[in-house]
XYZ file of C-alpha atoms in Angstrom:
340
model
C 4.788 -0.259 -5.634
C 6.005 3.330 -6.127
C 6.331 3.863 -2.378
C 8.384 0.671 -2.092
C 10.701 1.925 -4.861
C 11.325 5.102 -2.862
C 11.839 3.215 0.403
C 14.217 0.708 -1.205
C 16.310 3.352 -2.931
C 16.708 5.425 0.247
C 17.580 2.287 2.228
C 20.137 1.167 -0.380
C 21.740 4.627 -0.243
C 22.327 4.146 3.508
C 19.403 6.176 4.855
C 16.627 5.235 7.263
C 13.343 5.090 5.384
C 9.842 4.531 6.779
C 6.291 4.555 5.514
C 4.365 6.787 7.915
C 0.970 8.306 8.640
C -2.402 7.530 7.107
C -1.164 4.700 4.882
C 0.159 2.721 7.868
C -2.896 3.569 9.982
C -5.395 2.495 7.325
C -3.540 -0.744 6.530
C -3.525 -1.706 10.211
C -7.306 -1.245 10.553
C -7.997 -3.224 7.368
C -8.642 -0.370 4.925
C -6.940 -0.049 1.547
C -4.391 2.792 1.904
C -4.547 5.650 -0.585
C -1.761 7.852 0.780
C 1.858 6.716 0.879
C 4.056 9.187 2.763
C 7.703 8.445 3.412
C 9.831 9.776 6.292
C 13.627 9.614 6.220
C 16.799 10.960 7.817
C 17.965 12.228 4.395
C 17.748 15.986 3.796
C 15.476 17.375 1.030
C 18.561 18.145 -1.055
C 19.880 14.588 -0.666
C 16.485 13.132 -1.624
C 16.317 15.408 -4.646
C 19.780 14.256 -5.761
C 18.798 10.570 -5.404
C 15.620 10.832 -7.493
C 15.751 12.463 -10.901
C 11.941 12.334 -11.032
C 11.566 14.594 -7.965
C 11.243 18.208 -6.892
C 11.500 20.087 -3.586
C 8.279 21.897 -2.704
C 7.013 24.102 0.113
C 8.416 26.909 2.194
C 6.574 26.528 5.493
C 7.282 22.783 5.342
C 9.939 21.742 2.812
C 9.563 18.236 1.411
C 10.139 16.305 -1.798
C 7.619 15.009 -4.311
C 8.827 11.925 -6.191
C 6.711 11.397 -9.298
C 5.939 8.074 -10.996
C 3.606 8.876 -13.872
C 0.504 10.432 -12.292
C 1.400 9.098 -8.841
C 3.263 11.274 -6.330
C 5.090 9.898 -3.281
C 5.663 12.557 -0.625
C 9.040 12.247 1.120
C 9.724 14.299 4.267
C 12.841 14.587 6.401
C 12.391 13.775 10.122
C 11.344 16.938 11.964
C 12.210 18.081 15.491
C 10.429 20.609 17.729
C 10.263 24.147 16.309
C 12.380 25.629 19.114
C 15.317 23.232 18.622
C 17.157 25.103 15.900
C 16.922 27.407 12.916
C 14.176 26.717 10.407
C 11.272 26.779 12.860
C 8.998 29.725 13.519
C 5.781 30.163 15.488
C 3.527 33.187 14.881
C 1.851 35.434 17.436
C -1.322 33.299 17.564
C 0.681 30.148 18.319
C 0.509 28.870 14.734
C 3.433 27.213 13.011
C 4.783 29.580 10.367
C 7.835 27.498 9.396
C 8.526 23.856 10.211
C 11.980 23.001 8.931
C 13.955 21.926 12.008
C 15.271 18.452 11.190
C 15.726 15.774 13.880
C 15.452 12.068 14.737
C 12.611 9.637 14.088
C 11.557 9.824 17.757
C 11.444 13.632 17.630
C 9.494 13.344 14.388
C 6.922 11.052 16.034
C 6.288 13.448 18.926
C 5.605 16.402 16.671
C 2.998 14.607 14.532
C -0.655 15.355 15.203
C -2.495 12.201 16.363
C -1.035 9.076 17.949
C -2.586 6.794 15.293
C -0.913 8.907 12.574
C 2.549 8.520 14.136
C 3.163 4.871 13.285
C 6.181 4.033 11.115
C 6.627 0.970 8.909
C 10.344 0.110 8.719
C 11.381 -1.257 5.308
C 14.581 -2.703 6.834
C 12.881 -5.335 9.023
C 9.109 -5.105 8.310
C 8.422 -3.768 11.806
C 6.008 -1.102 13.043
C 7.729 1.572 15.139
C 5.518 3.290 17.735
C 6.793 5.939 20.171
C 3.470 7.515 21.231
C 0.991 4.703 21.952
C -0.599 4.755 18.517
C -1.084 0.973 18.354
C -2.943 0.974 21.686
C -5.193 3.827 20.484
C -5.887 1.922 17.250
C -6.979 -1.075 19.324
C -9.233 1.159 21.437
C -10.581 3.000 18.390
C -9.748 6.461 19.709
C -8.266 9.623 18.198
C -5.885 11.385 20.535
C -3.597 14.374 19.990
C 0.081 13.933 20.863
C 1.336 16.336 23.529
C -0.654 19.147 25.162
C -3.957 19.106 23.194
C -4.798 22.827 23.304
C -1.286 23.833 22.199
C -1.409 21.336 19.324
C -4.764 22.741 18.137
C -3.454 26.309 18.372
C -0.398 25.353 16.292
C -2.696 24.304 13.451
C -6.482 24.805 13.892
C -7.158 22.597 10.840
C -6.353 19.671 13.171
C -9.825 20.209 14.648
C -11.430 19.476 11.275
C -9.013 16.641 10.564
C -9.882 14.915 13.853
C -13.595 15.077 13.075
C -13.115 13.838 9.509
C -10.789 10.942 10.348
C -12.835 9.858 13.364
C -15.876 9.725 11.062
C -13.905 7.784 8.448
C -12.652 5.140 10.881
C -15.742 5.223 13.143
C -13.442 6.087 16.074
C -14.244 8.159 19.137
C -12.272 11.284 20.097
C -10.411 11.294 23.432
C -12.043 13.647 26.005
C -8.926 15.833 26.413
C -8.601 16.185 22.626
C -12.315 16.984 22.293
C -12.080 19.630 24.997
C -9.132 21.285 23.217
C -11.004 21.177 19.904
C -14.011 22.918 21.421
C -11.772 25.572 23.008
C -9.940 26.396 19.761
C -12.454 25.721 16.959
C -13.141 29.454 16.544
C -9.565 29.768 15.177
C -10.853 28.090 12.003
C -12.493 31.442 11.258
C -9.081 32.967 10.560
C -7.622 29.973 8.681
C -6.535 30.769 5.082
C -9.419 29.928 2.671
C -7.226 27.676 0.430
C -6.436 25.346 3.371
C -10.109 25.058 4.280
C -10.945 24.232 0.665
C -8.463 21.321 0.758
C -10.154 19.981 3.899
C -13.626 20.347 2.375
C -12.557 18.215 -0.602
C -11.217 15.555 1.774
C -14.502 15.577 3.709
C -16.547 14.772 0.628
C -14.318 12.681 -1.644
C -13.222 9.785 0.577
C -16.353 7.642 0.438
C -17.627 8.656 3.876
C -19.119 12.067 3.029
C -22.397 11.452 4.883
C -20.663 10.494 8.151
C -18.212 13.389 7.785
C -20.961 15.935 7.198
C -22.979 14.759 10.206
C -19.830 14.753 12.346
C -18.974 18.306 11.262
C -22.489 19.402 12.230
C -22.376 17.492 15.515
C -19.222 19.364 16.524
C -20.692 22.696 15.302
C -17.969 23.244 12.695
C -20.179 23.751 9.616
C -20.385 27.459 10.450
C -16.649 27.763 9.605
C -17.103 26.094 6.201
C -20.590 26.953 4.925
C -22.060 29.602 7.248
C -25.126 30.295 5.077
C -26.016 26.602 4.942
C -25.325 26.237 8.670
C -27.792 29.044 9.467
C -30.518 27.369 7.367
C -30.027 23.958 8.956
C -30.054 25.462 12.444
C -33.440 26.980 11.616
C -34.709 23.408 11.113
C -35.058 23.083 7.339
C -35.911 19.361 7.221
C -36.473 19.259 3.444
C -33.014 20.715 2.822
C -31.479 18.294 5.330
C -32.993 15.251 3.617
C -31.910 16.519 0.169
C -28.319 17.009 1.332
C -28.286 13.546 2.900
C -29.510 12.076 -0.410
C -26.726 13.866 -2.314
C -24.066 12.698 0.145
C -25.348 9.105 0.129
C -25.225 9.125 -3.680
C -21.671 10.499 -3.629
C -20.511 7.780 -1.207
C -22.202 5.153 -3.382
C -20.344 6.385 -6.480
C -17.010 6.280 -4.621
C -17.684 2.706 -3.445
C -18.466 1.684 -7.032
C -15.266 3.263 -8.350
C -17.202 5.875 -10.334
C -15.943 9.451 -10.731
C -17.401 12.197 -8.559
C -17.620 15.916 -9.229
C -16.902 18.034 -6.128
C -18.487 21.097 -7.749
C -21.855 19.296 -7.717
C -21.820 19.011 -3.917
C -20.454 22.544 -3.531
C -23.275 23.822 -5.756
C -25.730 21.854 -3.644
C -24.487 23.436 -0.390
C -25.081 26.963 -1.705
C -28.152 26.457 -3.904
C -30.796 27.440 -1.277
C -29.234 30.901 -0.945
C -28.778 31.288 -4.706
C -32.434 30.304 -5.255
C -33.715 32.681 -2.570
C -31.721 35.641 -3.919
C -32.695 34.849 -7.525
C -36.394 34.875 -6.592
C -35.929 38.265 -4.917
C -34.226 39.592 -8.078
C -37.151 38.298 -10.186
C -39.621 40.154 -7.957
C -37.628 43.296 -8.724
C -38.166 42.744 -12.441
C -35.068 40.780 -13.487
C -35.325 37.882 -15.932
C -34.673 34.450 -14.451
C -31.289 34.173 -16.213
C -30.128 37.603 -15.048
C -31.462 36.906 -11.566
C -29.504 33.647 -11.315
C -26.311 35.329 -12.560
C -26.611 38.089 -9.977
C -27.519 35.687 -7.170
C -24.633 33.351 -8.049
C -22.123 36.209 -7.975
C -23.392 37.463 -4.603
C -23.464 34.053 -2.903
C -20.063 33.018 -4.290
C -18.498 36.306 -3.177
C -19.750 35.649 0.356
C -18.587 32.020 0.360
C -15.159 32.802 -1.126
C -14.307 34.796 1.988
C -14.519 31.490 3.886
C -13.130 28.840 1.526
C -11.326 29.337 -1.786
C -13.139 27.765 -4.726
C -11.033 27.653 -7.925
C -12.666 28.668 -11.200
C -12.507 25.082 -12.445
C -15.182 24.436 -9.781
C -17.038 27.753 -9.569
C -17.745 27.944 -13.337
C -19.500 24.517 -13.473
C -21.324 25.447 -10.229
C -22.800 28.498 -11.968
C -23.774 26.327 -14.947
C -25.589 23.907 -12.623
C -27.473 26.784 -10.971
C -28.353 28.290 -14.372
C -29.722 24.895 -15.431
C -32.236 24.537 -12.577
C -35.200 26.412 -14.175
C -34.637 24.545 -17.453
C -35.025 21.220 -15.615
C -38.633 22.157 -14.857
C -39.556 22.169 -18.570
C -40.352 18.533 -19.145
C -41.653 18.562 -22.749
C -40.558 19.776 -26.155
C -37.318 20.121 -28.064
C -35.521 22.193 -25.432
C -36.113 19.560 -22.780
C -34.760 16.821 -25.042
C -31.758 18.971 -25.978
C -30.942 19.590 -22.297
């Protein structure tokens, strides 16, 4: 309803307005859309002037957030290629540093990532606009990058993770040329800013397909760029750990399907617990109490992990509490057990 309000108001003001991206894709394959992104020919300043309940955000990619209560509709101006005017900038490694060259809807379609994400719903006549073969790829169930695959992965290495996650979500295959480019550029994830990787990790585990996503990430050997300590353990063949993680992911997916809340810090704590436990035991052998040992181990493991993905304190503090609770869970009788 909120997205339709935005589309209608832009259309009434004389602008082209389209629903685009994941919301269109998911609706066409029979899933209930959760994201409603709008693309328009209106500039960010024009959009901001039209909607009092809005604000311009971003520097690398300027867009407008229109707020309806707790719901945010993201409105972006059509983009053109980065070399077509001022406002675009590509860094030395081929990554997009700024992406603010405005253009036409067709130019906008060609600079999106995957063909199935470049479908536009036109509010004016209820049509689907497709410039890049996205409808055909939806029918075939395949994820395919638009343009030269290796260049597109170099522009934004997070596309490698996104392809794996979305293919797992939709149960799609990945086109051979796209897969080849992903394999050639996946190491670039190692130099991706930790906050961006954290965003992708949350998307992997919160969408209701965490188990498929996790197995897909492992299949494409990408876990090393997210949780290197866990990746090393699983590669050594820790079957007990593997079955425990699967159980946690299955439970998370079940809660999502039932509309129950999930706590991302629980899964994050789970991913790092084997290393916290191992280090805590070593500290105990050196004479530390179990509480002090867990504190020290938690700090060490988190410091290592934070170099890879950023974990805000609103998550890391409850993670430490969960780890601190583990020995107490082994005391099954008495007042303390009942209190816990």
